[in-house]
Amino acid sequence: MKKTKRNWGRFFAFLLFVVVILGLTGGTSVRLWKTIPLGLDLKGGMDLLYQIEATPSQPLTKTGIDAALQAVELRVNSLGVSSPQIELEGKDFIRVDLAGNFNQQQYTQVIGTTADLKFYGQATQNKNGTWTPDPKTLLASGKDLKSNSKWAQDPQTGNNVVTLDFKDPALWQSITTKYLQKPVYIFLNGSLLSAPKIDSVMSNGQSEIYGPGLTTPQECITLAHELNAGALPYPLKLVSSMNVGPSLGMSSLKATMIAGLAAIIVIFLFMLSLYRLAGLIADVALVAYLYLVLVTFSGLHVVLTLSGLAALILGVGMAVDANIITYERIKDEVRNGKSLQSSVVAGNKRALRTIIDSNATTFIAGAVMYWFGQGDIRGFAISLMLSIVISLITAVLLSRVMLLLFTKSNVVGRPWWFGIGKGVVQK
Amino acid sequence: MNQWFDIIKYRRWFFALSGTITVLGILAFAFFGFNLGTDFKAGSRVQMDLGQPVTTSQVRDMFAQNGFPIGPNAITLASATAGSPNNTAVVRFGERLTPAQVAKIDALEKQYFPKSQGNQTQMVDPIVATQTSHKAVYAVLLASLFIVVYVAIRFEYRFAIAAIIALLHDAFIVMSVFALLRREVDLTFVAAILTIVGYSINDTIVIFDRIRENQKLAKPRSFEELERMVNKSLWQTMTRSINTVVTVLIAALLLYLFGGQSIRTFTFALIIGLISGAYSSIFIASPIWVVWKSREFKKKPKKPVAETV
């Protein structure tokens, strides 16, 4: 091969690319990583799917569904979970995603049920010991209460109680006047909670309830939440739930990261041993791929799930495919008797079409997955599509610029450095 | 790469091999069916990371002693990484667990296995399970359809059909393996099938691209020439076909070995699909195309006759 003059300017431009990529990645990737929101399966939490059920008297309407969604939001907010995700899925499903560690039992109750609190003037005891209220004597219900119920301990009895505050103190005053020295029957969700005797007329509208099923602070807090959240416009049915413990999430994140790191290292070495310096360029492009993935996830606030992480790691393997196709194409060109430089130019050009065609099909599969899937599958589909687009930028565009700069700098001329063996080069 | 042997010439062997596997797969479906997971079959699934090696009977005791209805094959043990002891137990219930029962399992797990890392519980209603199954089938069919259309536009319909046969062959082999091994099929399995559908066609496209190019350079005039041209194209692209799959296979294999129990179904399906995809791109898709394309040579002599009439 003819010796040509070395072009150090091009070589330094190439080095600049390498330094900028490695510098940016080394300098900012940890900070970026911390800004990426993690999915429930990685940090623990609950995913609840409710179906809004129509009742004979209440068919589903657009406004009704919106009201149900709002009611659920109100309830979730009353629980004080940070950044909950509440969305309507399909026509009549509400999905609630809550991150963190908490009592699933309490939370599902607060979100999905309406506390049906009613005060009656009369009730009769059944043969089996349960009580049935006399519907004609309904005095007041949960609707008459302010949304500020809370758990308290009665200073005299020490009982755990839920405090009630009537919106209209006059209503409570008239009830206590009418039923002075008589019992009032308080029903919660259809069963008798307590039947206290009214000792005195209460004019400030304040009262408290206690009874079986309200013995622990936890139970009182739950009921207070339910009362404060008001009634749901429709009954909600919990049709699917997923509950991930936080330490389990952390350990799967760790395991997948280790697997990913191992995969990246092996793929690095694989490329390096097959294509030598060209392989090194592919590896630098791969670093740029990983960095751009971080930037994209952080910038678009894409939630990273376990399956999404798996897609990104598979994406590492798919990203170098473009390099392999290009490098093999360059080999073909050298085999056809072209010089190394013109082979690199022609190989890059000819490989592009193949690369785009082959990536398009994977992208189509990803788009279909996103369209049909939910939750987990969507996380995977988003990551797959993003990784394809990003890998086209790094493994095609960036690699090409770097490879051309490097080849045209003439710093190395032997095809061996490109993984092209002696048997390939025809003299 | 050197031409080691004439792939197209031995196509009947490869067709026979794939045919046999397909028949075995159909038999596996007929006799075993899928071991459907909770995503598709309604009920509940509890995955517990117990932090210590466990046996099925220990886990069974924990549930049975506390009044949980537990079926004979409800418990499966698994390890966190391949080769390590079984620290994870997956328990499946036909019934839907109530939030109260989930809370109770949380408490019991800590009581029976103090080192436990917590659990992941899933409950699915029949409505959701049915919906999910339908969506899964539609998704695979629709993805295949779009890919056929894309390949048909970019290449020609014969390439598209040959590619789709190879692709469905891969999806079918993965499903057969899962039916044969009685592995649990969950939602991530569908994601794996879709990924295989999208990815395994890549190799096929690389090969078809080369066939198309070689066809332009010298148009084959006989079946022998066509055979030789396709065989040459296959060997010219062999290194890239293998290397591109190897890189993804490396990623899938390491995820399978170290990536934790939750994605093992997914990565296992992917590994089978990747291998099958590499095989079918080379040994099935191109031979199908050759057989189909060669019909042109049989028709052609008739054409001038038809024109003179």
XYZ file of C-alpha atoms in Angstrom:
736
model
C 0.000 0.000 0.000
C 1.220 3.480 -0.859
C 2.361 5.643 2.029
C 0.351 8.834 2.281
C 0.976 11.911 4.350
C -0.484 11.824 7.850
C -3.135 14.405 8.582
C -2.780 15.168 12.265
C -5.555 17.777 12.187
C -8.099 15.091 11.379
C -6.610 12.813 13.958
C -6.940 15.446 16.683
C -10.511 16.142 15.609
C -11.118 12.411 16.064
C -9.437 12.463 19.481
C -11.570 15.449 20.435
C -14.699 13.409 19.765
C -13.422 10.597 21.958
C -12.425 12.946 24.784
C -15.698 14.905 24.698
C -17.795 11.703 24.751
C -15.845 10.073 27.540
C -15.598 13.350 29.478
C -19.304 14.120 29.306
C -20.198 10.586 30.263
C -17.715 10.388 33.112
C -18.597 13.848 34.384
C -22.360 13.952 34.307
C -23.776 10.441 34.061
C -24.072 9.856 37.802
C -26.011 13.082 38.229
C -28.262 12.244 35.277
C -28.898 8.729 36.579
C -30.223 10.154 39.825
C -32.830 12.257 37.995
C -34.387 9.302 36.172
C -37.662 8.292 37.787
C -37.754 4.594 38.666
C -40.815 2.440 38.119
C -42.742 0.650 40.835
C -41.036 -2.651 40.129
C -37.652 -1.081 40.934
C -38.428 1.094 43.927
C -41.406 -0.767 45.338
C -45.006 0.309 45.418
C -48.517 -0.561 44.371
C -50.242 -0.640 41.056
C -54.026 -0.826 41.372
C -56.544 -1.164 38.585
C -60.163 -0.314 39.381
C -63.156 -0.894 37.199
C -65.866 1.742 37.431
C -69.096 -0.193 37.803
C -72.381 1.146 36.536
C -75.404 0.554 38.767
C -78.958 0.077 37.452
C -79.877 3.543 38.662
C -76.655 5.131 37.445
C -75.352 4.301 33.959
C -71.798 5.434 33.170
C -71.571 8.944 31.786
C -68.598 11.046 30.748
C -69.107 13.519 33.575
C -69.702 10.691 36.024
C -66.410 9.017 35.064
C -64.563 12.314 35.380
C -66.081 12.759 38.823
C -64.986 9.254 39.792
C -61.452 10.038 38.617
C -61.457 13.239 40.645
C -62.786 11.453 43.696
C -59.986 8.878 43.430
C -57.411 11.663 43.087
C -58.802 13.359 46.181
C -58.580 10.114 48.127
C -55.054 9.336 47.003
C -53.953 12.862 47.872
C -55.455 12.500 51.327
C -53.087 9.566 51.853
C -50.095 11.825 51.324
C -48.204 9.606 48.851
C -45.581 11.453 46.830
C -46.208 11.831 43.081
C -49.038 9.359 42.602
C -50.016 8.418 39.051
C -53.743 8.276 38.437
C -55.117 7.787 34.971
C -58.150 6.608 33.105
C -57.410 3.446 31.148
C -59.714 2.378 28.368
C -63.273 3.506 28.927
C -63.996 2.508 32.480
C -60.774 1.574 34.247
C -58.801 3.743 36.640
C -55.160 2.871 37.219
C -53.484 4.116 40.366
C -49.709 3.836 40.772
C -48.287 4.573 44.182
C -44.599 4.394 44.928
C -43.217 3.576 48.330
C -43.865 1.159 51.113
C -47.194 1.093 52.879
C -50.122 -0.884 54.076
C -51.926 -2.128 51.006
C -55.002 -3.069 52.980
C -55.536 0.406 54.365
C -54.796 2.147 51.089
C -57.027 0.057 48.868
C -59.835 0.579 51.355
C -59.429 4.340 51.408
C -59.200 4.577 47.611
C -61.898 2.165 46.602
C -64.619 2.298 49.205
C -67.073 4.902 50.363
C -67.635 5.094 54.093
C -71.364 4.849 54.490
C -72.001 6.511 57.862
C -75.625 6.997 58.931
C -77.414 8.119 62.061
C -80.842 6.601 62.784
C -83.417 7.261 65.421
C -84.634 3.689 65.636
C -83.300 0.225 64.926
C -84.411 -3.296 65.675
C -82.291 -6.248 66.669
C -82.535 -9.353 64.455
C -82.637 -12.925 65.745
C -78.947 -13.449 64.893
C -77.928 -10.413 66.939
C -77.352 -7.961 64.096
C -79.234 -4.718 63.898
C -81.387 -3.279 61.111
C -82.086 0.463 61.031
C -85.530 1.873 60.475
C -84.976 3.777 57.208
C -87.781 6.221 58.011
C -85.853 7.534 61.005
C -82.659 8.583 59.129
C -81.348 11.601 60.993
C -78.043 12.421 59.326
C -75.356 10.842 57.132
C -71.721 11.302 56.089
C -72.805 14.046 53.690
C -73.698 16.272 56.609
C -70.152 16.220 57.934
C -67.230 18.545 57.325
C -64.161 16.936 55.735
C -62.030 17.254 58.830
C -62.633 14.026 60.688
C -59.622 12.620 62.458
C -58.517 10.048 64.940
C -58.438 11.102 68.591
C -58.438 9.565 72.036
C -61.301 10.360 74.306
C -59.804 12.105 77.385
C -62.291 10.433 79.755
C -62.619 6.868 78.462
C -59.283 6.576 76.654
C -61.128 5.045 73.705
C -59.844 5.494 70.183
C -62.437 7.623 68.451
C -63.073 9.412 65.173
C -64.100 13.034 65.583
C -67.011 14.356 63.578
C -67.821 17.951 62.792
C -71.265 18.731 61.397
C -71.478 21.228 58.555
C -74.596 22.647 60.127
C -74.344 22.718 63.945
C -78.110 23.386 64.092
C -78.835 19.936 62.643
C -76.816 18.173 65.331
C -78.381 20.444 67.967
C -81.909 19.520 66.872
C -81.033 15.811 66.817
C -79.520 15.921 70.281
C -82.496 17.903 71.541
C -85.015 15.461 70.109
C -83.142 12.346 71.297
C -82.026 13.667 74.701
C -81.722 10.696 77.069
C -82.506 8.362 74.156
C -80.125 6.259 72.063
C -79.063 7.200 68.522
C -78.096 4.307 66.251
C -74.901 4.877 64.259
C -74.408 2.538 61.304
C -71.178 2.172 59.357
C -71.387 0.361 55.997
C -74.695 -1.222 56.982
C -73.745 -2.591 60.381
C -74.285 -1.056 63.793
C -71.199 0.746 65.068
C -72.611 2.036 68.348
C -75.827 3.261 69.901
C -74.804 5.998 72.347
C -77.370 7.605 74.593
C -77.513 11.376 74.144
C -76.581 12.902 77.506
C -76.840 16.570 76.666
C -77.800 18.935 73.870
C -74.762 19.712 71.726
C -74.763 23.088 70.042
C -71.258 23.306 68.559
C -71.857 20.546 65.974
C -68.991 18.440 67.277
C -69.212 14.795 68.121
C -67.204 11.614 68.095
C -67.858 7.976 67.248
C -66.321 4.739 68.450
C -67.282 1.101 68.567
C -66.329 -2.364 67.349
C -64.156 -2.147 64.256
C -62.809 1.167 65.491
C -60.595 -0.006 68.310
C -57.093 0.694 66.929
C -55.706 4.080 65.881
C -55.089 2.587 62.402
C -58.778 1.738 61.953
C -59.823 5.181 63.138
C -57.415 6.909 60.749
C -58.668 4.820 57.834
C -62.301 5.657 58.592
C -61.472 9.352 58.999
C -59.799 9.315 55.574
C -62.804 7.597 54.047
C -65.256 10.041 55.617
C -63.211 13.036 54.515
C -62.958 11.794 50.938
C -66.739 11.795 50.584
C -68.800 9.486 48.440
C -67.658 7.927 45.178
C -70.054 8.545 42.289
C -69.877 4.847 41.303
C -68.797 1.719 43.107
C -65.202 0.810 42.212
C -64.072 -2.787 41.869
C -60.421 -3.666 42.329
C -59.749 -5.870 39.292
C -55.980 -6.085 39.312
C -53.277 -5.218 41.767
C -49.542 -5.470 41.932
C -47.627 -4.914 45.109
C -43.832 -4.790 45.136
C -41.810 -4.637 48.314
C -39.180 -1.868 48.215
C -36.197 -4.078 49.076
C -37.260 -6.588 46.426
C -37.310 -3.755 43.898
C -33.837 -2.614 44.958
C -32.413 -6.112 44.641
C -33.824 -6.603 41.131
C -32.411 -3.222 40.122
C -29.009 -4.242 41.449
C -29.096 -7.659 39.790
C -30.104 -6.214 36.422
C -27.447 -3.495 36.627
C -24.772 -6.117 37.284
C -26.049 -8.187 34.348
C -26.052 -5.082 32.177
C -22.527 -4.095 33.166
C -21.276 -7.620 32.456
C -23.027 -7.575 29.060
C -21.502 -4.219 28.157
C -17.995 -5.372 29.089
C -18.286 -8.618 27.096
C -19.688 -6.785 24.054
C -16.874 -4.206 24.333
C -14.253 -6.949 24.286
C -16.060 -8.800 21.497
C -16.001 -5.738 19.245
C -12.421 -4.909 20.174
C -11.122 -8.384 19.377
C -13.003 -8.641 16.075
C -12.520 -5.178 14.647
C -9.604 -3.777 16.652
C -9.365 0.009 16.213
C -12.667 0.136 14.363
C -14.065 -1.895 17.240
C -12.738 0.724 19.626
C -14.641 3.373 17.686
C -17.771 1.222 17.988
C -17.142 0.994 21.739
C -16.796 4.772 22.070
C -20.043 5.112 20.105
C -21.574 2.629 22.536
C -20.566 4.842 25.447
C -22.244 7.711 23.613
C -25.339 5.496 23.204
C -25.500 4.817 26.923
C -24.982 8.487 27.680
C -27.690 9.622 25.255
C -30.063 7.053 26.752
C -29.468 8.633 30.160
C -29.979 12.142 28.762
C -33.201 11.128 27.003
C -34.680 9.323 29.980
C -33.776 12.173 32.275
C -34.957 14.886 29.867
C -38.258 13.293 28.923
C -38.876 11.940 32.433
C -39.322 8.439 31.068
C -39.999 6.095 33.951
C -37.415 3.323 34.028
C -38.879 -0.096 34.745
C -37.164 -3.448 35.091
C -38.265 -4.537 31.616
C -37.224 -1.143 30.254
C -33.772 -1.650 31.701
C -33.661 -5.074 30.047
C -34.588 -3.448 26.720
C -31.753 -0.929 27.061
C -29.238 -3.684 27.757
C -30.483 -5.646 24.736
C -30.224 -2.329 22.900
C -26.468 -2.358 23.559
C -26.279 -5.618 21.638
C -28.487 -4.238 18.873
C -26.625 -0.909 18.631
C -23.330 -2.560 17.675
C -25.170 -4.505 14.955
C -25.028 -1.359 12.845
C -21.257 -1.216 13.371
C -20.861 -4.879 12.500
C -22.904 -4.515 9.308
C -20.831 -1.474 8.299
C -17.459 -3.061 9.102
C -18.300 -6.260 7.276
C -19.409 -4.186 4.328
C -16.055 -2.356 4.395
C -14.337 -5.756 4.342
C -16.360 -6.639 1.234
C -15.213 -3.454 -0.448
C -11.552 -4.151 0.409
C -12.049 -7.668 -0.913
C -13.292 -6.167 -4.171
C -9.925 -4.458 -4.509
C -10.706 -0.956 -3.291
C -8.266 1.018 -1.166
C -8.932 1.126 2.541
C -10.094 4.751 2.468
C -12.524 4.385 -0.400
C -13.734 1.118 1.120
C -14.615 2.928 4.340
C -16.524 5.605 2.429
C -18.356 3.117 0.207
C -18.983 0.647 3.020
C -20.599 3.273 5.211
C -22.817 4.432 2.394
C -23.958 0.987 1.294
C -24.541 -0.358 4.791
C -26.878 2.493 5.746
C -29.823 1.201 3.737
C -29.551 -2.276 5.228
C -29.262 -0.870 8.736
C -32.337 1.317 8.374
C -34.418 -1.531 6.932
C -33.451 -3.932 9.667
C -34.025 -1.429 12.476
C -37.379 -0.332 11.079
C -38.895 -3.764 11.654
C -37.799 -3.849 15.282
C -39.203 -0.356 15.707
C -42.543 -1.498 14.245
C -42.688 -4.318 16.786
C -41.948 -1.804 19.548
C -44.689 0.551 18.363
C -47.260 -2.253 18.302
C -46.205 -3.280 21.812
C -46.672 0.277 23.029
C -50.065 0.520 21.401
C -51.461 -2.694 22.881
C -49.567 -3.029 26.078
C -49.849 -1.476 29.476
C -47.563 -1.044 32.443
C -44.565 -3.321 32.117
C -44.893 -3.921 28.402
C -45.155 -0.220 27.674
C -41.999 0.443 29.649
C -40.234 -2.147 27.557
C -41.648 -0.804 24.281
C -40.635 2.795 25.023
C -37.105 1.739 25.912
C -36.850 -0.450 22.811
C -37.984 2.336 20.475
C -35.771 4.939 22.135
C -32.767 2.640 22.031
C -33.263 2.029 18.301
C -33.476 5.742 17.513
C -30.497 6.565 19.725
C -28.437 3.725 18.314
C -29.073 5.047 14.800
C -27.583 8.355 15.924
C -24.549 6.877 17.663
C -23.801 3.647 15.815
C -24.489 5.115 12.379
C -23.961 8.895 12.403
C -21.379 9.297 15.132
C -19.451 6.133 14.285
C -19.339 7.164 10.658
C -17.930 10.618 11.370
C -15.356 9.179 13.738
C -14.363 6.354 11.414
C -13.973 8.716 8.434
C -11.933 11.220 10.443
C -9.758 8.431 11.744
C -9.224 6.743 8.372
C -8.546 9.982 6.533
C -6.023 11.026 9.148
C -3.858 8.178 7.795
C -2.396 7.592 11.220
C -2.683 3.874 10.638
C -2.793 2.433 7.188
C -2.774 -1.298 7.740
C -6.199 -2.902 7.216
C -5.334 -5.192 10.143
C -6.297 -2.364 12.497
C -9.800 -2.554 11.069
C -10.125 -6.246 11.689
C -9.437 -7.014 8.045
C -7.265 -10.093 7.888
C -4.471 -10.801 5.398
C -6.608 -13.257 3.489
C -9.095 -10.550 2.681
C -6.753 -7.985 1.147
C -6.074 -8.714 -2.476
C -2.788 -7.440 -3.756
C -16.257 -16.372 4.600
C -15.479 -19.503 2.613
C -18.401 -21.469 1.318
C -18.375 -24.466 3.618
C -21.273 -26.250 2.004
C -24.166 -25.595 -0.341
C -26.977 -24.410 1.910
C -29.565 -24.184 -0.839
C -28.818 -27.665 -2.118
C -29.562 -29.193 1.277
C -32.686 -27.071 1.773
C -34.943 -30.134 2.032
C -33.052 -31.240 5.132
C -33.589 -27.885 6.784
C -37.238 -27.795 5.784
C -37.581 -31.316 7.216
C -35.854 -30.308 10.446
C -38.074 -27.256 10.951
C -41.123 -29.272 9.917
C -40.336 -31.921 12.536
C -39.866 -29.298 15.247
C -43.162 -27.687 14.224
C -45.019 -31.008 14.399
C -43.482 -31.694 17.808
C -44.586 -28.221 18.845
C -48.165 -28.871 17.733
C -48.133 -32.141 19.665
C -46.797 -30.324 22.722
C -49.642 -27.811 22.485
C -52.200 -30.560 22.019
C -51.034 -32.578 25.003
C -49.690 -29.978 27.414
C -50.987 -26.571 26.363
C -49.499 -23.471 27.886
C -48.729 -23.161 31.551
C -50.540 -19.842 31.736
C -49.427 -17.361 34.356
C -51.579 -15.075 36.448
C -51.586 -12.361 33.766
C -53.735 -14.565 31.557
C -55.509 -16.827 33.986
C -56.933 -14.627 36.738
C -56.075 -15.310 40.342
C -53.066 -14.294 42.384
C -49.334 -14.712 42.331
C -46.999 -14.072 45.220
C -43.277 -13.911 44.592
C -41.280 -13.943 47.791
C -37.577 -13.242 48.061
C -36.864 -15.127 51.263
C -33.170 -14.371 51.667
C -32.311 -17.979 52.572
C -32.435 -21.353 50.833
C -35.930 -22.776 51.185
C -37.835 -25.945 50.381
C -41.327 -26.265 48.973
C -42.638 -27.791 52.193
C -41.437 -24.849 54.317
C -43.333 -22.460 52.081
C -46.338 -24.778 51.962
C -46.414 -24.924 55.766
C -46.469 -21.155 56.032
C -49.590 -20.933 53.879
C -51.365 -24.124 54.939
C -50.990 -23.459 58.663
C -52.621 -20.073 58.243
C -55.662 -21.082 56.278
C -54.625 -20.170 52.746
C -56.088 -22.483 50.084
C -52.976 -23.843 48.414
C -53.050 -26.211 45.436
C -50.727 -29.192 44.917
C -48.530 -27.490 42.280
C -48.922 -23.953 43.536
C -45.326 -23.443 44.690
C -42.309 -23.028 42.424
C -38.838 -22.308 43.741
C -36.265 -20.251 41.898
C -32.846 -18.751 42.492
C -32.000 -15.078 42.263
C -29.083 -15.697 39.896
C -28.473 -18.874 37.925
C -26.652 -21.483 39.970
C -27.260 -19.993 43.398
C -29.523 -21.721 45.941
C -33.297 -21.350 45.685
C -34.096 -18.248 47.696
C -37.209 -17.229 45.844
C -40.617 -18.864 46.046
C -43.443 -18.180 43.630
C -46.873 -19.179 44.895
C -49.935 -19.109 42.701
C -53.546 -19.043 43.817
C -56.596 -19.670 41.698
C -58.493 -17.225 43.890
C -58.022 -13.502 44.013
C -56.351 -12.545 47.275
C -57.969 -9.705 49.165
C -55.860 -6.786 50.374
C -56.290 -8.186 53.885
C -54.809 -11.518 52.811
C -51.908 -9.736 51.100
C -51.206 -7.878 54.333
C -51.323 -11.174 56.218
C -48.833 -12.786 53.820
C -46.497 -9.819 54.387
C -46.615 -10.418 58.111
C -46.314 -14.211 57.869
C -43.340 -13.955 55.539
C -41.430 -11.860 58.068
C -42.425 -14.223 60.860
C -41.493 -17.502 59.084
C -38.480 -16.210 57.162
C -36.817 -13.411 59.147
C -34.234 -12.740 56.419
C -36.896 -12.159 53.757
C -36.463 -9.290 51.314
C -40.172 -8.708 50.878
C -42.495 -9.839 48.140
C -44.284 -8.955 44.994
C -47.969 -9.786 44.901
C -50.172 -9.672 41.894
C -53.920 -10.084 41.675
C -55.802 -10.279 38.392
C -59.540 -10.366 37.791
C -60.929 -12.577 34.977
C -62.050 -9.451 33.055
C -58.504 -8.128 32.943
C -57.015 -11.562 32.199
C -59.286 -12.059 29.180
C -58.554 -8.569 27.926
C -54.822 -9.150 28.258
C -54.944 -12.453 26.359
C -56.866 -10.907 23.485
C -54.513 -7.969 23.317
C -51.488 -10.281 23.253
C -52.774 -12.252 20.267
C -53.773 -9.102 18.369
C -50.414 -7.504 19.080
C -48.386 -10.409 17.666
C -50.601 -10.669 14.559
C -50.624 -6.931 13.955
C -46.853 -6.590 14.365
C -46.327 -9.422 11.871
C -48.729 -7.791 9.426
C -47.010 -4.391 9.589
C -43.618 -6.006 9.100
C -44.856 -7.914 6.031
C -46.181 -4.672 4.589
C -42.903 -2.881 5.278
C -40.763 -5.612 3.742
C -43.133 -5.909 0.777
C -42.781 -2.176 0.114
C -39.011 -2.109 0.521
C -38.323 -5.402 -1.257
C -40.936 -7.491 -3.025
C -43.830 -9.597 -1.809
C -41.912 -12.883 -2.208
C -39.212 -11.657 0.174
C -41.902 -10.447 2.558
C -43.741 -13.775 2.646
C -40.515 -15.786 2.992
C -39.420 -13.482 5.827
C -42.745 -13.780 7.611
C -42.736 -17.581 7.381
C -39.285 -17.612 9.001
C -40.485 -15.163 11.620
C -43.627 -17.066 12.558
C -41.462 -20.198 12.630
C -39.310 -18.520 15.312
C -42.304 -17.384 17.346
C -43.769 -20.871 17.090
C -40.568 -22.590 18.201
C -40.377 -20.367 21.290
C -43.995 -21.166 22.115
C -43.398 -24.902 21.590
C -40.384 -24.875 23.891
C -42.424 -23.140 26.585
C -45.266 -25.645 26.173
C -42.829 -28.589 26.285
C -40.923 -27.356 29.330
C -44.111 -26.286 31.116
C -42.597 -22.870 31.757
C -44.917 -20.183 33.011
C -46.204 -17.894 30.277
C -46.773 -14.330 31.463
C -47.074 -10.891 29.946
C -43.316 -10.488 29.531
C -43.404 -13.612 27.343
C -45.549 -11.682 24.875
C -43.025 -8.853 24.948
C -40.307 -11.393 24.184
C -42.265 -12.835 21.249
C -42.809 -9.335 19.869
C -39.131 -8.501 20.263
C -38.209 -11.705 18.433
C -40.741 -10.894 15.713
C -39.135 -7.474 15.289
C -35.514 -8.436 15.713
C -35.048 -11.872 14.154
C -36.094 -10.456 10.810
C -33.017 -8.170 10.877
C -30.719 -10.967 9.722
C -33.186 -11.989 7.067
C -33.214 -8.440 5.750
C -29.416 -8.255 5.662
C -29.327 -11.467 3.620
C -32.176 -10.432 1.309
C -30.483 -7.108 0.797
C -27.385 -8.933 -0.426
C -29.417 -11.265 -2.643
C -31.117 -8.252 -4.189
C -27.757 -6.621 -4.837
C -26.183 -9.743 -6.354
C -29.280 -10.219 -8.457
C -28.751 -6.789 -9.964
C -25.088 -7.510 -10.734
C -25.838 -10.688 -12.643
C -29.381 -11.781 -13.203
C -29.648 -15.548 -12.777
C -31.083 -17.261 -15.851
C -31.534 -20.786 -14.576
C -32.356 -22.540 -11.343
C -28.717 -23.548 -10.941
C -27.552 -19.961 -11.330
C -30.149 -18.766 -8.866
C -29.100 -21.448 -6.415
C -25.465 -20.473 -6.767
C -26.201 -16.766 -6.399
C -28.256 -17.198 -3.207
C -25.734 -19.583 -1.742
C -22.983 -17.050 -2.419
C -25.042 -14.277 -0.827
C -25.632 -16.405 2.262
C -21.942 -17.096 2.764
C -20.983 -13.497 2.014
C -23.232 -12.329 4.825
C -22.539 -15.254 7.176
C -20.049 -13.435 9.434
C -22.408 -10.536 9.915
C -25.423 -12.776 10.461
C -23.581 -14.582 13.215
C -21.837 -11.576 14.791
C -24.957 -9.425 15.002
C -26.881 -12.191 16.762
C -23.959 -12.998 19.051
C -23.866 -9.462 20.472
C -27.573 -9.493 21.334
C -27.275 -13.052 22.566
C -24.472 -11.966 24.928
C -26.787 -9.340 26.412
C -29.718 -11.768 26.691
C -27.596 -14.530 28.198
C -26.077 -12.298 30.878
C -29.513 -10.907 31.723
C -30.735 -14.480 32.058
C -27.878 -15.496 34.328
C -27.671 -12.435 36.591
C -30.745 -10.318 35.907
C -32.961 -11.642 38.666
C -35.966 -13.901 38.690
C -38.571 -11.407 37.455
C -37.228 -11.178 33.900
C -36.011 -14.764 33.520
C -39.078 -15.884 31.554
C -38.526 -12.969 29.233
C -34.820 -13.565 28.660
C -35.264 -17.333 28.284
C -37.838 -16.800 25.538
C -35.528 -14.283 23.928
C -32.525 -16.627 23.896
C -34.514 -19.401 22.196
C -35.969 -16.902 19.746
C -32.603 -15.354 18.885
C -31.037 -18.729 18.132
C -34.044 -19.847 16.130
C -34.096 -16.483 14.359
C -30.472 -16.765 13.273
C -31.091 -20.308 12.033
C -34.288 -19.504 10.162
C -32.861 -16.388 8.475
C -30.136 -18.479 6.886
C -31.630 -21.922 6.436
C -35.350 -21.272 5.989
C -36.120 -17.782 4.655
C -33.683 -17.783 1.715
C -34.385 -21.373 0.577
C -38.135 -20.596 0.596
C -37.489 -17.584 -1.562
C -35.350 -19.661 -3.966
C -38.048 -22.304 -4.351
C -40.668 -19.670 -5.013
C -38.536 -17.534 -7.290
C -37.497 -20.545 -9.365
C -41.078 -20.958 -10.525
C -40.402 -18.015 -12.817
C -38.043 -20.179 -14.852
C -40.706 -22.800 -15.314
C -43.289 -20.262 -16.423
C -41.111 -18.265 -18.783
C -40.819 -20.688 -21.676
C -44.590 -20.729 -21.924
C -44.844 -16.979 -22.247
C -43.667 -16.531 -25.814
C -46.072 -19.312 -26.838
C -48.933 -17.460 -25.229
C -47.928 -14.269 -26.998
C -47.883 -15.815 -30.446
C -51.366 -17.215 -30.064
